[in-house]
CSV table of C-alpha atoms in Angstrom, one decimal:
chain,number,residue,atom,x,y,z
A,1,MET,CA,76.4,-42.6,-321.1
A,2,THR,CA,79.4,-44.6,-320.0
A,3,LEU,CA,79.6,-48.0,-321.6
A,4,THR,CA,81.6,-50.9,-320.4
A,5,ILE,CA,83.7,-52.1,-323.4
A,6,SER,CA,83.1,-55.7,-322.7
A,7,MET,CA,79.4,-55.4,-322.4
A,8,LYS,CA,77.4,-56.8,-325.3
A,9,ARG,CA,75.0,-54.2,-326.7
A,10,ALA,CA,72.4,-55.3,-329.2
A,11,LEU,CA,70.9,-53.1,-331.9
A,12,LEU,CA,67.4,-54.4,-332.8
A,13,ASP,CA,66.4,-54.0,-336.4
A,14,THR,CA,62.7,-53.0,-337.0
A,15,THR,CA,61.9,-56.5,-338.1
A,16,ILE,CA,62.7,-57.7,-334.6
A,17,SER,CA,60.6,-55.0,-333.0
A,18,VAL,CA,57.6,-55.8,-335.2
A,19,ASP,CA,58.0,-59.5,-334.5
A,20,MET,CA,58.0,-58.8,-330.8
A,21,ILE,CA,54.4,-57.5,-330.9
A,22,LYS,CA,53.2,-59.5,-333.9
A,23,MET,CA,54.2,-63.0,-332.9
A,24,PRO,CA,54.1,-63.6,-329.1
A,25,LYS,CA,55.3,-67.2,-329.7
A,26,ARG,CA,58.4,-65.7,-331.3
A,27,LYS,CA,58.9,-63.3,-328.4
A,28,GLY,CA,60.0,-66.2,-326.1
A,29,HIS,CA,62.5,-67.3,-328.7
A,30,LEU,CA,63.7,-63.7,-329.2
A,31,MET,CA,64.1,-63.3,-325.5
A,32,ASN,CA,66.4,-66.3,-325.4
A,33,ILE,CA,68.5,-64.8,-328.3
A,34,LEU,CA,68.6,-61.5,-326.5
A,35,SER,CA,69.5,-62.9,-323.1
A,36,PRO,CA,73.3,-62.5,-323.6
A,37,TYR,CA,72.8,-58.7,-324.3
A,38,PRO,CA,72.4,-56.6,-321.1
A,39,LEU,CA,71.6,-53.6,-323.2
A,40,ARG,CA,69.1,-53.5,-326.1
A,41,MET,CA,68.9,-50.5,-328.4
A,42,SER,CA,66.9,-49.2,-331.2
A,43,THR,CA,67.2,-46.0,-333.3
A,44,SER,CA,65.1,-43.1,-334.3
A,45,ILE,CA,65.2,-44.4,-337.9
A,46,ALA,CA,63.8,-47.8,-336.7
A,47,LEU,CA,61.0,-45.8,-335.0
A,48,LEU,CA,60.3,-44.0,-338.2
A,49,GLU,CA,60.1,-47.3,-340.0
A,50,PHE,CA,57.7,-48.6,-337.2
A,51,LYS,CA,55.5,-45.6,-337.7
A,52,ALA,CA,55.5,-46.0,-341.4
A,53,VAL,CA,54.5,-49.6,-341.3
A,54,VAL,CA,52.6,-50.5,-338.1
A,55,LEU,CA,51.2,-47.2,-337.1
A,56,ALA,CA,50.4,-46.1,-340.6
A,57,GLU,CA,48.4,-49.2,-341.4
A,58,THR,CA,46.5,-49.2,-338.1
A,59,ILE,CA,45.7,-45.5,-338.6
A,60,PHE,CA,44.5,-46.3,-342.1
A,61,LEU,CA,42.2,-49.0,-340.8
A,62,TYR,CA,41.0,-46.8,-338.0
A,63,ASN,CA,40.0,-44.1,-340.4
A,64,ALA,CA,38.4,-46.6,-342.7
A,65,PHE,CA,36.2,-48.0,-339.9
A,66,ARG,CA,35.3,-44.6,-338.6
A,67,LYS,CA,34.3,-43.4,-342.1
A,68,SER,CA,32.5,-46.5,-343.3
A,69,HIS,CA,30.7,-47.7,-340.1
A,70,ASP,CA,30.5,-51.0,-341.8
A,71,PHE,CA,33.0,-53.8,-341.0
A,72,ILE,CA,32.2,-56.0,-344.0
A,73,ASP,CA,32.6,-53.0,-346.3
A,74,VAL,CA,36.1,-52.2,-345.0
A,75,TYR,CA,37.0,-55.9,-345.2
A,76,HIS,CA,36.1,-56.0,-348.9
A,77,GLN,CA,37.8,-52.7,-349.6
A,78,VAL,CA,41.0,-54.0,-348.2
A,79,ALA,CA,40.7,-57.5,-349.7
A,80,GLU,CA,40.2,-56.1,-353.2
A,81,SER,CA,42.9,-53.4,-353.0
A,82,ARG,CA,46.4,-54.0,-354.5
A,83,HIS,CA,48.2,-51.9,-351.9
A,84,ARG,CA,51.7,-52.8,-351.0
A,85,GLN,CA,50.7,-53.3,-347.4
A,86,GLN,CA,47.6,-55.3,-348.2
A,87,PRO,CA,48.8,-58.5,-346.5
A,88,LEU,CA,49.5,-56.6,-343.3
A,89,ARG,CA,46.1,-54.9,-343.5
A,90,MET,CA,44.4,-58.3,-344.0
A,91,HIS,CA,46.4,-59.8,-341.1
A,92,ILE,CA,45.1,-57.0,-338.8
A,93,ILE,CA,41.5,-57.2,-340.0
A,94,GLY,CA,41.5,-61.0,-339.6
A,95,ASN,CA,42.7,-60.7,-336.0
A,96,ILE,CA,40.1,-58.0,-335.3
A,97,LEU,CA,37.3,-60.2,-336.8
A,98,ASN,CA,38.2,-63.0,-334.4
A,99,ILE,CA,37.3,-60.6,-331.5
A,100,VAL,CA,34.5,-58.4,-332.8
A,101,ASN,CA,32.6,-61.4,-334.0
A,102,SER,CA,31.8,-62.1,-330.4
A,103,ILE,CA,29.2,-59.3,-330.5
A,104,PRO,CA,25.9,-61.0,-329.8
A,105,PRO,CA,23.8,-61.6,-333.0
A,106,HIS,CA,20.8,-59.9,-331.5
A,107,VAL,CA,22.6,-56.5,-331.3
A,108,PRO,CA,21.0,-54.0,-333.7
A,109,ASN,CA,23.3,-52.8,-336.5
A,110,ARG,CA,25.8,-55.5,-335.6
A,111,ASN,CA,28.0,-54.8,-338.6
A,112,SER,CA,28.2,-51.1,-337.6
A,113,GLU,CA,28.9,-52.1,-334.0
A,114,MET,CA,31.7,-54.4,-335.2
A,115,ALA,CA,33.3,-51.5,-337.1
A,116,GLU,CA,32.9,-49.2,-334.1
A,117,MET,CA,34.5,-51.7,-331.7
A,118,ALA,CA,37.4,-52.2,-334.1
A,119,ALA,CA,38.0,-48.5,-334.3
A,120,GLU,CA,37.9,-48.1,-330.5
A,121,GLN,CA,40.5,-50.7,-330.0
A,122,LEU,CA,42.7,-49.5,-332.9
A,123,GLU,CA,42.6,-46.0,-331.3
A,124,ASN,CA,43.8,-47.6,-328.0
A,125,TYR,CA,46.4,-49.6,-329.9
A,126,ILE,CA,47.8,-46.7,-331.9
A,127,PHE,CA,48.6,-44.7,-328.8
A,128,TRP,CA,49.9,-47.7,-327.0
A,129,ALA,CA,52.2,-49.0,-329.8
A,130,TYR,CA,54.1,-45.7,-330.1
A,131,LYS,CA,54.6,-45.6,-326.3
A,132,TRP,CA,55.6,-49.3,-326.3
A,133,PHE,CA,58.3,-48.8,-328.9
A,134,LYS,CA,60.0,-46.2,-326.6
A,135,SER,CA,59.4,-48.2,-323.4
A,136,SER,CA,61.7,-50.4,-321.5
A,137,ASP,CA,59.5,-53.4,-322.4
A,138,HIS,CA,61.0,-53.1,-325.9
A,139,VAL,CA,64.5,-51.6,-325.5
A,140,ASP,CA,66.7,-49.8,-323.0
A,141,SER,CA,67.4,-46.9,-325.3
A,142,ILE,CA,66.4,-45.2,-328.5
A,143,LEU,CA,69.6,-43.9,-330.1
A,144,ASP,CA,69.1,-40.5,-331.7
A,145,GLN,CA,72.5,-38.8,-331.4
A,146,LYS,CA,73.6,-38.7,-335.0
A,147,ILE,CA,70.4,-38.4,-337.1
A,148,ASN,CA,67.6,-37.7,-334.6
A,149,CYS,CA,64.7,-38.1,-337.0
A,150,THR,CA,62.1,-35.4,-336.4
A,151,ARG,CA,59.2,-37.6,-337.7
A,152,ALA,CA,60.1,-40.4,-335.2
A,153,LYS,CA,59.8,-38.0,-332.3
A,154,GLU,CA,56.2,-37.1,-333.1
A,155,PRO,CA,53.6,-39.2,-331.3
A,156,PRO,CA,50.3,-40.0,-333.0
A,157,VAL,CA,47.8,-37.1,-332.7
A,158,LYS,CA,44.1,-37.6,-332.9
A,159,LYS,CA,41.9,-34.7,-334.3
A,160,THR,CA,38.2,-34.6,-333.6
A,161,VAL,CA,37.6,-38.0,-335.1
A,162,ARG,CA,40.4,-39.0,-337.4
A,163,PHE,CA,44.2,-39.2,-336.7
A,164,ASP,CA,46.4,-36.4,-338.0
A,165,THR,CA,48.8,-37.2,-340.8
A,166,ASN,CA,51.2,-39.8,-339.5
A,167,LEU,CA,54.2,-38.8,-341.6
A,168,PRO,CA,54.0,-35.4,-343.2
A,169,VAL,CA,56.6,-34.6,-345.9
A,170,CYS,CA,59.8,-33.3,-344.2
A,171,LYS,CA,60.8,-29.8,-345.1
A,172,ARG,CA,63.8,-28.1,-343.5
A,173,GLY,CA,62.9,-24.8,-341.9
A,174,THR,CA,59.3,-25.9,-341.7
A,175,ASN,CA,59.0,-29.2,-339.8
A,176,LYS,CA,62.4,-30.8,-339.9
A,177,THR,CA,65.4,-30.5,-337.5
A,178,CYS,CA,67.2,-33.8,-338.1
A,179,GLN,CA,70.8,-34.2,-339.2
A,180,VAL,CA,70.3,-36.9,-341.8
A,181,GLU,CA,72.1,-35.2,-344.7
A,182,ALA,CA,75.1,-34.3,-342.5
A,183,ALA,CA,75.3,-37.9,-341.3
A,184,LEU,CA,75.3,-39.3,-344.8
A,185,ARG,CA,77.9,-36.8,-346.1
A,186,GLY,CA,80.2,-37.6,-343.1
A,187,GLN,CA,80.2,-41.3,-343.9
A,188,GLU,CA,79.9,-41.2,-347.6
A,189,GLN,CA,83.1,-43.1,-348.5
A,190,ASP,CA,82.6,-45.8,-345.9
A,191,ILE,CA,79.0,-46.4,-347.1
A,192,ARG,CA,80.1,-46.5,-350.8
A,193,ASP,CA,83.0,-48.9,-350.0
A,194,ALA,CA,80.7,-51.2,-348.1
A,195,ILE,CA,77.7,-51.5,-350.3
A,196,SER,CA,78.6,-50.6,-353.9
A,197,GLY,CA,79.6,-54.1,-354.7
A,198,PHE,CA,76.2,-55.4,-353.7
A,199,ALA,CA,74.0,-52.8,-355.3
A,200,SER,CA,71.9,-53.7,-358.3
A,201,GLN,CA,72.6,-52.0,-361.7
A,202,PRO,CA,71.6,-48.3,-361.9
A,203,ASP,CA,69.1,-49.0,-364.7
A,204,ASP,CA,67.5,-52.0,-362.9
A,205,PRO,CA,63.7,-51.4,-362.9
A,206,GLN,CA,63.5,-53.0,-359.4
A,207,PRO,CA,66.5,-51.6,-357.6
A,208,ASN,CA,67.6,-53.4,-354.4
A,209,GLN,CA,68.0,-51.7,-351.0
A,210,PHE,CA,71.7,-50.9,-351.7
A,211,ARG,CA,71.0,-49.2,-355.0
A,212,LYS,CA,68.3,-47.1,-353.4
A,213,THR,CA,70.8,-46.2,-350.6
A,214,LEU,CA,73.4,-45.2,-353.2
A,215,ASN,CA,70.8,-43.0,-355.0
A,216,VAL,CA,70.0,-41.2,-351.8
A,217,LEU,CA,73.7,-40.8,-351.1
A,218,ASN,CA,74.3,-39.4,-354.6
A,219,LEU,CA,71.5,-36.9,-354.2
A,220,VAL,CA,72.9,-35.7,-350.8
A,221,CYS,CA,76.5,-35.6,-351.8
A,222,THR,CA,76.0,-33.8,-355.2
A,223,ASN,CA,73.6,-31.2,-353.9
A,224,ASP,CA,74.4,-29.1,-350.9
A,225,SER,CA,70.8,-28.0,-350.5
A,226,ALA,CA,69.4,-31.5,-350.7
A,227,ASP,CA,66.4,-31.8,-348.3
A,228,LEU,CA,65.5,-35.5,-347.7
A,229,SER,CA,62.1,-36.5,-346.7
A,230,HIS,CA,61.1,-39.6,-344.7
A,231,ALA,CA,60.4,-41.8,-347.8
A,232,GLN,CA,64.0,-41.3,-349.0
A,233,CYS,CA,65.3,-42.0,-345.5
A,234,ARG,CA,63.4,-45.2,-345.4
A,235,ASN,CA,65.1,-46.2,-348.7
A,236,ALA,CA,68.4,-45.9,-346.9
A,237,GLY,CA,66.9,-47.1,-343.6
A,238,ASP,CA,69.3,-50.0,-342.7
A,239,CYS,CA,72.4,-47.8,-343.4
A,240,LEU,CA,71.0,-44.9,-341.4
A,241,ALA,CA,70.1,-47.1,-338.5
A,242,ALA,CA,73.6,-48.6,-338.5
A,243,LEU,CA,75.2,-45.2,-338.6
A,244,GLU,CA,73.1,-44.0,-335.8
A,245,ALA,CA,74.1,-47.0,-333.6
A,246,GLN,CA,77.8,-46.8,-334.6
A,247,SER,CA,80.1,-47.0,-331.6
A,248,TYR,CA,77.1,-47.7,-329.3
A,249,ALA,CA,76.0,-51.1,-330.3
A,250,THR,CA,78.3,-54.1,-330.6
A,251,HIS,CA,75.9,-56.5,-332.3
A,252,ALA,CA,73.1,-56.0,-334.8
A,253,LEU,CA,70.1,-58.4,-334.7
A,254,SER,CA,67.8,-58.8,-337.7
A,255,THR,CA,65.8,-61.3,-339.7
A,256,ASN,CA,66.9,-59.5,-342.8
A,257,ASN,CA,70.2,-61.2,-343.6
A,258,THR,CA,70.7,-59.8,-347.1
A,259,GLU,CA,71.2,-56.2,-346.0
A,260,TRP,CA,72.5,-56.5,-342.5
A,261,GLU,CA,75.3,-59.0,-343.3
A,262,ILE,CA,76.8,-56.1,-345.4
A,263,VAL,CA,75.8,-53.1,-343.3
A,264,ALA,CA,76.8,-54.3,-339.8
A,265,PRO,CA,80.5,-54.8,-340.5
A,266,MET,CA,80.5,-51.3,-342.1
A,267,VAL,CA,80.1,-49.8,-338.7
A,268,ASP,CA,82.1,-52.5,-336.8
A,269,MET,CA,79.2,-54.4,-335.5
A,270,GLU,CA,78.8,-58.2,-335.5
A,271,PHE,CA,75.7,-59.4,-337.3
A,272,VAL,CA,73.5,-61.9,-335.5
A,273,PRO,CA,70.9,-63.4,-337.8
A,274,VAL,CA,67.6,-64.2,-336.1
A,275,ILE,CA,66.0,-67.4,-337.5
A,276,TYR,CA,62.7,-68.8,-336.3
A,277,GLU,CA,62.2,-72.5,-336.0
V,1,MET,CA,11.9,-5.7,-323.7
V,2,HIS,CA,8.6,-4.4,-322.4
V,3,ASP,CA,7.3,-5.2,-319.0
V,4,ALA,CA,4.2,-7.1,-318.0
V,5,THR,CA,2.1,-4.0,-317.4
V,6,ASN,CA,2.7,-2.9,-320.9
V,7,THR,CA,1.6,-6.3,-322.2
V,8,PHE,CA,-1.7,-6.1,-320.3
V,9,ASP,CA,-2.3,-2.6,-321.8
V,10,THR,CA,-1.7,-4.1,-325.2
V,11,VAL,CA,-4.2,-6.9,-324.7
V,12,SER,CA,-6.9,-4.4,-323.5
V,13,THR,CA,-6.6,-2.4,-326.7
V,14,ALA,CA,-6.2,-5.2,-329.1
V,15,ARG,CA,-9.8,-5.6,-330.0
V,16,TYR,CA,-9.6,-2.7,-332.3
V,17,GLU,CA,-9.1,-3.7,-335.9
V,18,PRO,CA,-6.3,-1.7,-337.6
V,19,ALA,CA,-6.7,0.0,-340.9
V,20,SER,CA,-5.3,-2.0,-343.7
V,21,SER,CA,-2.9,0.7,-344.5
V,22,ASP,CA,-1.4,0.4,-341.0
V,23,ARG,CA,-0.4,-3.3,-341.5
V,24,ASN,CA,2.9,-2.8,-343.1
V,25,VAL,CA,3.9,-0.1,-340.6
V,26,ALA,CA,2.9,-2.4,-337.8
V,27,LEU,CA,5.0,-5.3,-339.1
V,28,GLY,CA,7.9,-2.9,-339.4
V,29,SER,CA,7.5,-2.0,-335.8
V,30,SER,CA,7.5,-5.5,-334.6
V,31,VAL,CA,10.8,-6.1,-336.5
V,32,SER,CA,12.4,-3.2,-334.8
V,33,LEU,CA,11.1,-4.5,-331.4
V,34,LEU,CA,12.8,-7.8,-332.1
V,35,LYS,CA,16.0,-5.9,-332.6
V,36,GLY,CA,15.7,-4.5,-329.1
V,37,GLN,CA,14.4,-1.1,-329.8
V,38,ALA,CA,11.8,0.5,-327.5
V,39,ALA,CA,8.3,0.9,-328.8
V,40,ASP,CA,7.3,4.5,-329.2
V,41,SER,CA,4.0,6.3,-328.5
V,42,SER,CA,3.0,6.3,-332.2
V,43,GLN,CA,2.4,2.5,-332.2
V,44,THR,CA,-0.8,1.2,-333.7
V,45,SER,CA,-2.9,-1.5,-332.1
V,46,LEU,CA,-1.4,-4.1,-334.5
V,47,ASP,CA,2.0,-3.0,-333.3
V,48,ARG,CA,1.0,-3.9,-329.8
V,49,ILE,CA,-0.5,-7.3,-330.9
V,50,SER,CA,2.8,-8.0,-332.6
V,51,GLN,CA,4.6,-7.1,-329.5
V,52,GLN,CA,2.4,-9.4,-327.5
V,53,SER,CA,3.1,-12.3,-329.9
V,54,VAL,CA,6.8,-11.6,-329.5
V,55,SER,CA,6.5,-11.6,-325.7
V,56,HIS,CA,4.8,-15.0,-325.9
V,57,GLN,CA,7.7,-16.3,-328.0
V,58,GLU,CA,10.2,-15.1,-325.5
V,59,ARG,CA,8.4,-16.4,-322.5
V,60,PRO,CA,10.3,-19.3,-321.0
V,61,LYS,CA,8.7,-22.7,-321.7
V,62,ALA,CA,7.4,-24.6,-318.8
V,63,LYS,CA,9.7,-27.3,-317.5
V,64,PRO,CA,8.8,-30.8,-318.8
V,65,LYS,CA,7.0,-32.9,-316.3
V,66,ASN,CA,8.8,-36.0,-317.4
V,67,LYS,CA,11.7,-36.4,-314.9
V,68,THR,CA,13.8,-38.6,-317.2
V,69,ALA,CA,14.2,-35.7,-319.7
V,70,ASN,CA,16.2,-33.7,-317.1
V,71,PRO,CA,19.9,-34.1,-318.0
V,72,ALA,CA,20.8,-34.3,-314.3
V,73,ASN,CA,18.5,-37.2,-313.7
V,74,ALA,CA,19.9,-38.9,-316.8
V,75,ASP,CA,23.4,-38.5,-315.4
V,76,VAL,CA,22.3,-40.1,-312.1
V,77,ARG,CA,20.6,-42.9,-313.9
V,78,ASN,CA,23.7,-43.6,-316.1
V,79,TYR,CA,26.1,-43.4,-313.2
V,80,LYS,CA,24.0,-45.9,-311.3
V,81,ALA,CA,23.9,-48.2,-314.3
V,82,PHE,CA,27.7,-47.9,-314.7
V,83,ARG,CA,28.3,-48.7,-311.0
V,84,LEU,CA,25.8,-51.6,-311.2
V,85,ALA,CA,27.5,-53.0,-314.3
V,86,CYS,CA,30.9,-52.8,-312.5
V,87,ASP,CA,29.4,-54.6,-309.5
V,88,GLU,CA,27.9,-57.4,-311.6
V,89,ILE,CA,31.2,-58.0,-313.4
V,90,LEU,CA,33.1,-58.0,-310.1
V,91,ILE,CA,30.8,-60.6,-308.6
V,92,GLN,CA,31.5,-62.9,-311.6
V,93,ALA,CA,35.2,-62.2,-311.7
V,94,LYS,CA,35.5,-62.9,-308.0
V,95,GLU,CA,33.8,-66.2,-308.4
V,96,LEU,CA,36.4,-67.1,-311.0
V,97,ILE,CA,39.3,-65.9,-308.8
V,98,ASP,CA,37.9,-67.9,-305.8
V,99,GLY,CA,38.0,-71.0,-308.0
V,100,ILE,CA,41.7,-70.7,-308.9
V,101,ILE,CA,43.8,-73.6,-307.7
V,102,ASP,CA,47.5,-73.9,-308.6
V,103,ASP,CA,47.2,-70.8,-310.8
V,104,LYS,CA,44.5,-72.5,-312.9
V,105,LEU,CA,40.8,-71.7,-313.2
V,106,GLY,CA,38.2,-74.1,-311.9
V,107,ASP,CA,36.3,-76.4,-314.3
V,108,GLY,CA,33.2,-74.2,-314.7
V,109,TRP,CA,35.1,-71.1,-315.8
V,110,GLU,CA,33.2,-70.9,-319.1
V,111,GLY,CA,29.9,-70.0,-317.5
V,112,ALA,CA,31.3,-67.0,-315.6
V,113,ALA,CA,33.4,-66.0,-318.7
V,114,ILE,CA,30.3,-65.9,-320.9
V,115,GLU,CA,28.4,-63.9,-318.3
V,116,ILE,CA,31.3,-61.4,-318.0
V,117,GLU,CA,31.5,-61.0,-321.8
V,118,SER,CA,27.7,-60.4,-321.9
V,119,LEU,CA,27.9,-57.8,-319.1
V,120,LEU,CA,30.8,-56.1,-320.9
V,121,PHE,CA,28.8,-55.8,-324.1
V,122,LYS,CA,25.9,-54.4,-322.0
V,123,MET,CA,28.2,-51.9,-320.5
V,124,ARG,CA,29.1,-50.6,-323.9
V,125,SER,CA,25.6,-49.1,-324.2
V,126,ILE,CA,25.9,-47.1,-321.0
V,127,LYS,CA,26.4,-43.4,-321.7
V,128,TRP,CA,28.9,-42.4,-319.0
V,129,GLY,CA,32.2,-40.7,-319.1
V,130,GLU,CA,34.1,-38.4,-321.5
V,131,GLY,CA,33.2,-39.1,-325.1
V,132,ASP,CA,33.6,-42.8,-325.9
V,133,SER,CA,36.1,-43.5,-323.1
V,134,LEU,CA,33.9,-46.1,-321.4
V,135,LYS,CA,33.4,-47.9,-324.7
V,136,ARG,CA,37.1,-47.9,-325.4
V,137,TRP,CA,37.8,-49.3,-321.9
V,138,VAL,CA,35.3,-52.1,-322.6
V,139,SER,CA,37.0,-52.8,-325.9
V,140,THR,CA,40.4,-53.0,-324.2
V,141,VAL,CA,39.0,-55.7,-321.9
V,142,LEU,CA,37.0,-57.5,-324.6
V,143,PHE,CA,40.1,-57.7,-326.9
V,144,GLN,CA,41.8,-59.7,-324.1
V,145,VAL,CA,39.0,-62.0,-323.2
V,146,SER,CA,36.8,-62.6,-326.2
V,147,ASN,CA,37.3,-65.8,-328.2
V,148,ALA,CA,40.0,-66.9,-325.7
V,149,LYS,CA,40.7,-69.8,-323.5
V,150,TRP,CA,40.7,-68.1,-320.2
V,151,GLU,CA,43.5,-68.5,-317.8
V,152,ALA,CA,43.9,-67.2,-314.2
V,153,SER,CA,45.5,-64.0,-315.5
V,154,HIS,CA,42.3,-63.2,-317.5
V,155,ALA,CA,40.1,-63.5,-314.4
V,156,ARG,CA,42.6,-61.4,-312.4
V,157,PHE,CA,42.7,-58.8,-315.2
V,158,VAL,CA,38.9,-58.5,-315.4
V,159,TYR,CA,38.7,-58.2,-311.6
V,160,GLU,CA,41.5,-55.7,-311.2
V,161,ALA,CA,40.6,-53.6,-314.2
V,162,THR,CA,36.9,-53.4,-313.2
V,163,ARG,CA,37.8,-52.5,-309.6
V,164,SER,CA,40.0,-49.7,-310.9
V,165,LEU,CA,37.3,-48.5,-313.3
V,166,ARG,CA,34.7,-48.5,-310.5
V,167,SER,CA,36.8,-46.2,-308.4
V,168,TYR,CA,36.6,-43.4,-311.1
V,169,TYR,CA,33.7,-41.0,-311.1
V,170,LEU,CA,34.2,-39.7,-314.6
V,171,ILE,CA,35.8,-42.1,-317.1
V,172,SER,CA,38.5,-40.7,-319.3
V,173,GLN,CA,41.8,-41.7,-321.0
V,174,GLN,CA,43.3,-42.2,-317.6
V,175,ALA,CA,41.0,-45.2,-316.8
V,176,ILE,CA,42.0,-46.7,-320.2
V,177,ASP,CA,45.7,-46.2,-319.5
V,178,GLU,CA,45.4,-47.8,-316.1
V,179,CYS,CA,43.5,-50.8,-317.6
V,180,ILE,CA,46.4,-51.2,-320.1
V,181,SER,CA,49.0,-51.1,-317.4
V,182,ILE,CA,47.1,-53.8,-315.4
V,183,LEU,CA,47.0,-56.1,-318.4
V,184,GLU,CA,50.7,-55.5,-319.1
V,185,GLY,CA,51.4,-56.2,-315.4
V,186,LEU,CA,49.6,-59.6,-315.8
V,187,ASN,CA,51.7,-60.4,-318.9
V,188,LEU,CA,48.7,-60.2,-321.2
V,189,ASN,CA,49.3,-58.9,-324.7
V,190,MET,CA,47.9,-55.5,-325.8
V,191,SER,CA,48.6,-56.5,-329.4
V,192,ARG,CA,46.1,-59.4,-329.2
V,193,GLY,CA,43.3,-58.9,-331.8
V,194,ILE,CA,45.3,-56.3,-333.7
V,195,MET,CA,48.8,-57.5,-334.6
V,196,SER,CA,48.7,-60.7,-332.7
V,197,ASP,CA,46.5,-63.8,-333.0
V,198,GLU,CA,47.6,-65.2,-329.6
V,199,ASN,CA,45.2,-67.6,-327.8
V,200,ILE,CA,42.4,-67.4,-330.3
V,201,ASN,CA,39.8,-70.3,-329.9
V,202,VAL,CA,38.1,-70.0,-333.3
V,203,ASN,CA,39.4,-68.3,-336.4
V,204,TYR,CA,36.7,-66.6,-338.4
V,205,LYS,CA,36.6,-65.7,-342.1
V,206,ILE,CA,34.3,-63.6,-344.1
V,207,VAL,CA,33.0,-65.7,-347.0
V,208,PRO,CA,30.7,-64.4,-349.7
V,209,VAL,CA,27.4,-66.3,-349.6
V,210,ASP,CA,26.3,-67.4,-353.0
V,211,SER,CA,23.8,-70.0,-354.2
V,212,THR,CA,26.5,-72.8,-354.3
V,213,ASN,CA,27.4,-72.2,-350.7
V,214,ARG,CA,23.8,-72.3,-349.6
V,215,GLU,CA,23.2,-75.6,-351.3
V,216,GLN,CA,26.2,-77.1,-349.5
């Protein structure tokens, strides 16, 4: 790919991608922010993050509706759970309820019909969302030259009824061909110099993103046979996304100021904070 | 398998009662016959009766007189129902499209919109197409139009998507993909009702009903 030096090229963080489909009102605002950038890019690591959040939660709900056949039952299960992604799950169920409640009251087994209709549209959505992330409606290119996440390349697969595991544990030689360890080792010093000053203390019970990134870096750089899995890659997600877009993108756009203010300059990108009115 | 002539012979000799000691032997023979072995000349009369009963079991059942039980007839009926449902939706959608002025729907759009929603829910019960493809197609449309303030794009979407669906004989994932590409082409939002709460008329909540709520 030949890139004109003066052309502004935007790297979209996952937060921006999710907002594009979650909040259509924000999409207009985002398009205005993105208008100076003729090229918009994302990375395989961002797609991994998208799969781990949006696709994983929609697949979870799909499986729950198919298993329970009872809309109210699934609603209560999710409402009473203390899962980390409970707010997102409730957001999705609330949106679904606004639609499936249109099922006429005289329909027999209405509650079961509501669950079935929810599952049907979730199935449509899961396939669509993965395609959308890679489509030109979202970005012009998915960068995967340096890390090339294997999990990101795998589209959702439906078995007879349920969806296959969205993110199986990565194991080199079995189901992993990415270059994440090599990419981290190659940029070790740059990453340490950029983020060490902002990392929480090593013994902090709630380590921040920079500390988690340093932990992953230590693991890879002290052990030649280290074999990272997707959960560890997500801990170092912003750094990995920045590394993957290094020398391709000129600007990084995110709603996450805390991390990207530090990470973007590390790879000579200008950070553009996205703030909604 | 024994032929029909053999069966008649068996019937003609079946009036003789076998000796009680022959019974076990006879049952043994019938088992071997079931396994496909030819009956030999040493068969007792009970052997032959057993053979006869087996031949009755193997005889093909008469075709049901009820025409609706024939799968081919059910297919014809379902396909007709599918086409009829498409036609009814198209009539309503066309009415809406004809009423568009300056890219806005006419005043009475709600009536046709309610009718279309009702027809779509009715279409969900038609068993046609691969697996639940038709149901998933209906859900794709309903997730755009239910609980929404319709605009011209909604009417165009319903019309174009139904016209496209009607052109298929067997409904599969391809019909759903085409439906999605039509909605995207009309700038509708596939995330509506899943990740997005765009253009929702009424927000619903699930509230536990207890005695206090009832009194209120």
